[in-house]
PDB file of C-alpha atoms in Angstrom:
ATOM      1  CA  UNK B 895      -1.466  -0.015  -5.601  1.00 85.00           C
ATOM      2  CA  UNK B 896       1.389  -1.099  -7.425  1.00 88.00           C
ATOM      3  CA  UNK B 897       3.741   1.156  -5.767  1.00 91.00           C
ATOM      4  CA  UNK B 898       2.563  -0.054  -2.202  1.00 93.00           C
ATOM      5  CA  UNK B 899       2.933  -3.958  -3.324  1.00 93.00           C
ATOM      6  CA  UNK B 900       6.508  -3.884  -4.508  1.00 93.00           C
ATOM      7  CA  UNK B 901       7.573  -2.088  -1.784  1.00 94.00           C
ATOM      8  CA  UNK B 902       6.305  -4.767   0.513  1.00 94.00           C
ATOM      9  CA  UNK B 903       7.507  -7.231  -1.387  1.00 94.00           C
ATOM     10  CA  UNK B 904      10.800  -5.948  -1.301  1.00 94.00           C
ATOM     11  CA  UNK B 905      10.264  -5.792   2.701  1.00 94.00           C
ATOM     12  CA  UNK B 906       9.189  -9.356   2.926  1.00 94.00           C
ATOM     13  CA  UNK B 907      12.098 -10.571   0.690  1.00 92.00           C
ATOM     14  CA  UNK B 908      14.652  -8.375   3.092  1.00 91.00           C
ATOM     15  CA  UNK B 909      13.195  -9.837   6.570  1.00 91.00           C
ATOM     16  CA  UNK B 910      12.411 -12.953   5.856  1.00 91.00           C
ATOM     17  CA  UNK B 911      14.274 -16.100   4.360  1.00 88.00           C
ATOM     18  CA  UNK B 912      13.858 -18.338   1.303  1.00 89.00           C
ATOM     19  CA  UNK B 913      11.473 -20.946   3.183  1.00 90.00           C
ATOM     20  CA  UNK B 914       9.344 -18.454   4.826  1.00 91.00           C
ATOM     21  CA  UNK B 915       8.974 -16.793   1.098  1.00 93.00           C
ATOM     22  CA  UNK B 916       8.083 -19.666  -0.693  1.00 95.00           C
ATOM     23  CA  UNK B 917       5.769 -20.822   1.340  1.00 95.00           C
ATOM     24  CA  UNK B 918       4.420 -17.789   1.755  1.00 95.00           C
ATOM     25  CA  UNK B 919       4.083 -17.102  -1.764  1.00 95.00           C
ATOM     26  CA  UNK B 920       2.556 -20.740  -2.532  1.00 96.00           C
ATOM     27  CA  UNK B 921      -0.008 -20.174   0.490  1.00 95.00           C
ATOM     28  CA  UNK B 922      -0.663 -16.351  -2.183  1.00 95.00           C
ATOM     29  CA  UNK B 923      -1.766 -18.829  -5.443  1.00 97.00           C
ATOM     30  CA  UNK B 924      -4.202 -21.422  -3.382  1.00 96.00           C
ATOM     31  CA  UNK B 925      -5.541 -18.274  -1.624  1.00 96.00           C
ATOM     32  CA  UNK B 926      -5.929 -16.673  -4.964  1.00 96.00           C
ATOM     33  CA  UNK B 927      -7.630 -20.120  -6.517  1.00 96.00           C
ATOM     34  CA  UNK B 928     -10.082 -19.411  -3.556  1.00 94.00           C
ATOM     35  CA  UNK B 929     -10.930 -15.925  -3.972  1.00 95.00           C
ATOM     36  CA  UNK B 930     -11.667 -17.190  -7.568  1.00 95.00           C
ATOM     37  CA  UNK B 931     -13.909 -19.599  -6.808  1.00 94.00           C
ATOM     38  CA  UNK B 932     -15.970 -17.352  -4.329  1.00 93.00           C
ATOM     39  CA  UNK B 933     -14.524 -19.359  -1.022  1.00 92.00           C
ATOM     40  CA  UNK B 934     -13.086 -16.656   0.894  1.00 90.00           C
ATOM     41  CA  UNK B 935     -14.753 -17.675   4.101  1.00 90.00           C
ATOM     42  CA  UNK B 936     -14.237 -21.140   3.634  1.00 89.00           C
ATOM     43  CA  UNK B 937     -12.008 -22.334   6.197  1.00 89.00           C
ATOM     44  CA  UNK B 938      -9.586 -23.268   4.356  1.00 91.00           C
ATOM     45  CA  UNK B 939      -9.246 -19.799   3.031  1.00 91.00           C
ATOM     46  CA  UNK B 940      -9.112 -18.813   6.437  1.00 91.00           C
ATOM     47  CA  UNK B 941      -6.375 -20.588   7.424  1.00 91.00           C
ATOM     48  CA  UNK B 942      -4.226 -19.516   4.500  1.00 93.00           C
ATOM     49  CA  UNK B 943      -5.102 -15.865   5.608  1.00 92.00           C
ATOM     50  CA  UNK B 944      -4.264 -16.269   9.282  1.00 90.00           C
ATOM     51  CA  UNK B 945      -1.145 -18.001   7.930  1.00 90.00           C
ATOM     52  CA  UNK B 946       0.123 -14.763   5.518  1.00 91.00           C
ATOM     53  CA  UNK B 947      -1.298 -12.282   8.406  1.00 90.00           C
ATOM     54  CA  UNK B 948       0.298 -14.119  11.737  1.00 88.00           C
ATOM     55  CA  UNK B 949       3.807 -15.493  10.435  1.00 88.00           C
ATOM     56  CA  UNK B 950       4.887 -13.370   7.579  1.00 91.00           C
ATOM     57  CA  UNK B 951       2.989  -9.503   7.909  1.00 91.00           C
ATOM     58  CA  UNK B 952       3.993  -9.121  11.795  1.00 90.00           C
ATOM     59  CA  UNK B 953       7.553  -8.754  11.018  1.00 90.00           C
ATOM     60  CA  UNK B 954       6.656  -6.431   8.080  1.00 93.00           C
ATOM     61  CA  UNK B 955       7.709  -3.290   9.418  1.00 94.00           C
ATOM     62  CA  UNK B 956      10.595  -0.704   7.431  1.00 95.00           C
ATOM     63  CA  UNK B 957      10.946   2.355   5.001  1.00 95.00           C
ATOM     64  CA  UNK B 958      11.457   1.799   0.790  1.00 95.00           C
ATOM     65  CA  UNK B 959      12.513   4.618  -0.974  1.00 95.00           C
ATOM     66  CA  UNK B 960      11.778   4.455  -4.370  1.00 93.00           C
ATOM     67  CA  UNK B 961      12.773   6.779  -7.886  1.00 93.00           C
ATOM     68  CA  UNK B 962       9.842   6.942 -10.180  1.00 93.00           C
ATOM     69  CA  UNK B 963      10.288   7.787 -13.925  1.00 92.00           C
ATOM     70  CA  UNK B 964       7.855   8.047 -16.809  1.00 89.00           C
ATOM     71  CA  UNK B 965       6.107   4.886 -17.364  1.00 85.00           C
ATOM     72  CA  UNK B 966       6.339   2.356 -15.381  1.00 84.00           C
ATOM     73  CA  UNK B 967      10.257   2.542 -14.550  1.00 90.00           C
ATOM     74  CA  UNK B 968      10.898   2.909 -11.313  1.00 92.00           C
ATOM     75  CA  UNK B 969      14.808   2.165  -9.174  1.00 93.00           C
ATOM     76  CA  UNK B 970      14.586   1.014  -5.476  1.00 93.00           C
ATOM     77  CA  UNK B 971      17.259   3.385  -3.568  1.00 94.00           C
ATOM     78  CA  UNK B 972      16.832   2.198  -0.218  1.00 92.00           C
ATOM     79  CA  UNK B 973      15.405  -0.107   2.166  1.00 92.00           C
ATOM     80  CA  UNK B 974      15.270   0.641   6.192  1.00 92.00           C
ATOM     81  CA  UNK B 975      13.827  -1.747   8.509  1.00 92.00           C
ATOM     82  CA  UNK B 976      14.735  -2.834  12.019  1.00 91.00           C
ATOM     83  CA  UNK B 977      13.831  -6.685  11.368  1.00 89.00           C
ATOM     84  CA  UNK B 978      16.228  -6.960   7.706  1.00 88.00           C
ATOM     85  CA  UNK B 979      18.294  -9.886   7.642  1.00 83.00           C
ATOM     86  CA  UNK B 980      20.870  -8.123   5.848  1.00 76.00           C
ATOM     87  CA  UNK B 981      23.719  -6.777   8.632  1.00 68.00           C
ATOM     88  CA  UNK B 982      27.180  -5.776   6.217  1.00 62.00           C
ATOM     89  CA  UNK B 983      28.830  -6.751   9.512  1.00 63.00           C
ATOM     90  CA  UNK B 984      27.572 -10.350   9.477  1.00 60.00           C
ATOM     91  CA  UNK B 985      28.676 -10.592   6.319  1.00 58.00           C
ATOM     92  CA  UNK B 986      32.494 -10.098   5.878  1.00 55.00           C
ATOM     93  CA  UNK B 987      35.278 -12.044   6.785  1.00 53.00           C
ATOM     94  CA  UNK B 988      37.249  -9.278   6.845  1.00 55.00           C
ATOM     95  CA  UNK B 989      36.931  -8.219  10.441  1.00 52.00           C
ATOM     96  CA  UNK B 990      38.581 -10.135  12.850  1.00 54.00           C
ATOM     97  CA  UNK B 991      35.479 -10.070  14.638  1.00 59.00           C
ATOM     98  CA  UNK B 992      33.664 -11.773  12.605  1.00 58.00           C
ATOM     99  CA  UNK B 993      31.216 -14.039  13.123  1.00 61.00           C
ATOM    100  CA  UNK B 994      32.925 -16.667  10.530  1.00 58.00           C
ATOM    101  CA  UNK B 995      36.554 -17.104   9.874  1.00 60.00           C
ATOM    102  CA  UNK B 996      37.995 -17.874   6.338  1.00 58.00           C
ATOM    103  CA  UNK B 997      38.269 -21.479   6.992  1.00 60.00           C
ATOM    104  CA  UNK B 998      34.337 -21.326   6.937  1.00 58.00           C
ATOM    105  CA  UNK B 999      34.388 -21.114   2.948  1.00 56.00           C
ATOM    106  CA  UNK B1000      34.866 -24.874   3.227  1.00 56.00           C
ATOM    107  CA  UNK B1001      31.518 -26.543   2.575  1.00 54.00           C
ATOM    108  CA  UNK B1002      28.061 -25.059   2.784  1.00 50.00           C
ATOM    109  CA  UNK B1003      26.479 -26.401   6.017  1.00 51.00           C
ATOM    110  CA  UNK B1004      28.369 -23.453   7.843  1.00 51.00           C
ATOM    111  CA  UNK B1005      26.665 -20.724   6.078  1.00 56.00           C
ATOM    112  CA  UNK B1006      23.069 -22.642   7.805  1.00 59.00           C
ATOM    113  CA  UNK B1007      24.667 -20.462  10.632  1.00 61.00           C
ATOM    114  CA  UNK B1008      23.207 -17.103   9.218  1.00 66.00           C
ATOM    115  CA  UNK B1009      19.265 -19.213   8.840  1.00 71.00           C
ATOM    116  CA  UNK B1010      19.637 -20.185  12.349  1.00 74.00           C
ATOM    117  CA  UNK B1011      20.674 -16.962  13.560  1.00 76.00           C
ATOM    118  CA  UNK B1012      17.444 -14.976  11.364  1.00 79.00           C
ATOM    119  CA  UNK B1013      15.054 -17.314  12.416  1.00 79.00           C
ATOM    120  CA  UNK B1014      16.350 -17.120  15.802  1.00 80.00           C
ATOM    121  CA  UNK B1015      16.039 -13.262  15.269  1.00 82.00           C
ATOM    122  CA  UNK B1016      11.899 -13.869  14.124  1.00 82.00           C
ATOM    123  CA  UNK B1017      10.945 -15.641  17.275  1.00 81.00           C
ATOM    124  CA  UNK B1018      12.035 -12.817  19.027  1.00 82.00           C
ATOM    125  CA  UNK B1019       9.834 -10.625  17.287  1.00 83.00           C
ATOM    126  CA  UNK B1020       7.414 -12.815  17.360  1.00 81.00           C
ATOM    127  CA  UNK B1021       7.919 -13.375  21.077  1.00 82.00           C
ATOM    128  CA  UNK B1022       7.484  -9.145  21.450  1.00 83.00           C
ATOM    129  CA  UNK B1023       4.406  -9.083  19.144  1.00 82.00           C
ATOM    130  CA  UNK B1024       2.465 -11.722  21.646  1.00 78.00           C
ATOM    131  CA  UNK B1025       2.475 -14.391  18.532  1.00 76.00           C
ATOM    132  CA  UNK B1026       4.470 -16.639  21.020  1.00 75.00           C
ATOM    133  CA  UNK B1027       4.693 -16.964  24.766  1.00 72.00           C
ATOM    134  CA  UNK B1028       7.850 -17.247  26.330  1.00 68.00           C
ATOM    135  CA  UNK B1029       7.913 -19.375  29.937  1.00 65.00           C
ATOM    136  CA  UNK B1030       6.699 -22.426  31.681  1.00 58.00           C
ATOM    137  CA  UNK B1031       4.657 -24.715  29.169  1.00 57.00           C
ATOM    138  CA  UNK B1032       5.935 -23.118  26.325  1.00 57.00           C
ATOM    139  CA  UNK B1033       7.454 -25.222  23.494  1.00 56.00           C
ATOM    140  CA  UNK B1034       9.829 -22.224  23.393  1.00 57.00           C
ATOM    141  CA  UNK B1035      13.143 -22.155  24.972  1.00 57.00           C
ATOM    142  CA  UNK B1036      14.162 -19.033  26.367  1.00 57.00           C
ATOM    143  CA  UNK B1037      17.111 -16.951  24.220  1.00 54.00           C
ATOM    144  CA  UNK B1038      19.087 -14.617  25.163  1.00 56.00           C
ATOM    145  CA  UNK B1039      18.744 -11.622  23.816  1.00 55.00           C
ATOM    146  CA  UNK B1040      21.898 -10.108  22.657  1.00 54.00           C
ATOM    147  CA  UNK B1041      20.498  -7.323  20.922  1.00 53.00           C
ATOM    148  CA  UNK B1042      19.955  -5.382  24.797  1.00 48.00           C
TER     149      UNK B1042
END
């Protein structure tokens, strides 16, 4: 059980962002406080659950590889997931296709950039799971989707 927990934790830290974690992990103690207290049906409880299980599981989806070694030592070697918000090429400002230039170092409110872009990402996995629905009367603007 413990195997299967830190390996999706380590998903949920690699797809989603700092927000969406601590929120989601805040949402984990009060849920927890209930389950203590014998209120798992409250609904209250239920809308902590729905919370975890709509917004934050559905993008759960990926491969970690881990090393195991007597005790309880263990090494992550790899983790595979079509929804990570790690891309190496997003990254650099090496390339001269790049995303960001070097003049982008100045001042933190360019590096929102990379949020905007992951959350914009989610939505369109939410938008493919059903969680959201994309056309007239939706709060939704449509994207493009570069990814096609």
């Amino acid at each position: 059980m413990a195997l299967l927990h830190i390996a999706y934790e380590r998903l949920v830290t690699g797809i989603h962002n700092e927000d969406t974690i601590e929120q989601y992990r805040i949402n984990g103690l009060r849920l927890g406080r209930l389950l203590y207290q014998g209120r798992w049906f409250d609904s209250q409880a239920l809308m902590l659950r729905e919370t975890s299980q709509r917004w934050v599981a559905k993008a759960i989806t990926g491969t970690v590889t881990l090393e195991l070694r007597r005790g309880n030592d263990y090494t992550i070697m790899n983790t595979e997931s079509p929804n990570l918000t790690y891309e190496a090429e997003r990254l650099t400002m090496e390339k001269g296709d790049s995303m960001f230039t070097p003049m982008d170092r100045i001042g933190q409110l360019t590096m929102r950039n990379l949020d905007i872009t992951d959350t914009r990402a989610k939505l369109g996995i939410y938008t493919e799971t059903g969680l959201l629905a994309v056309g007239q009367g939706s709060a939704i603007p449509q994207l493009e989707n570069k990814s096609k």
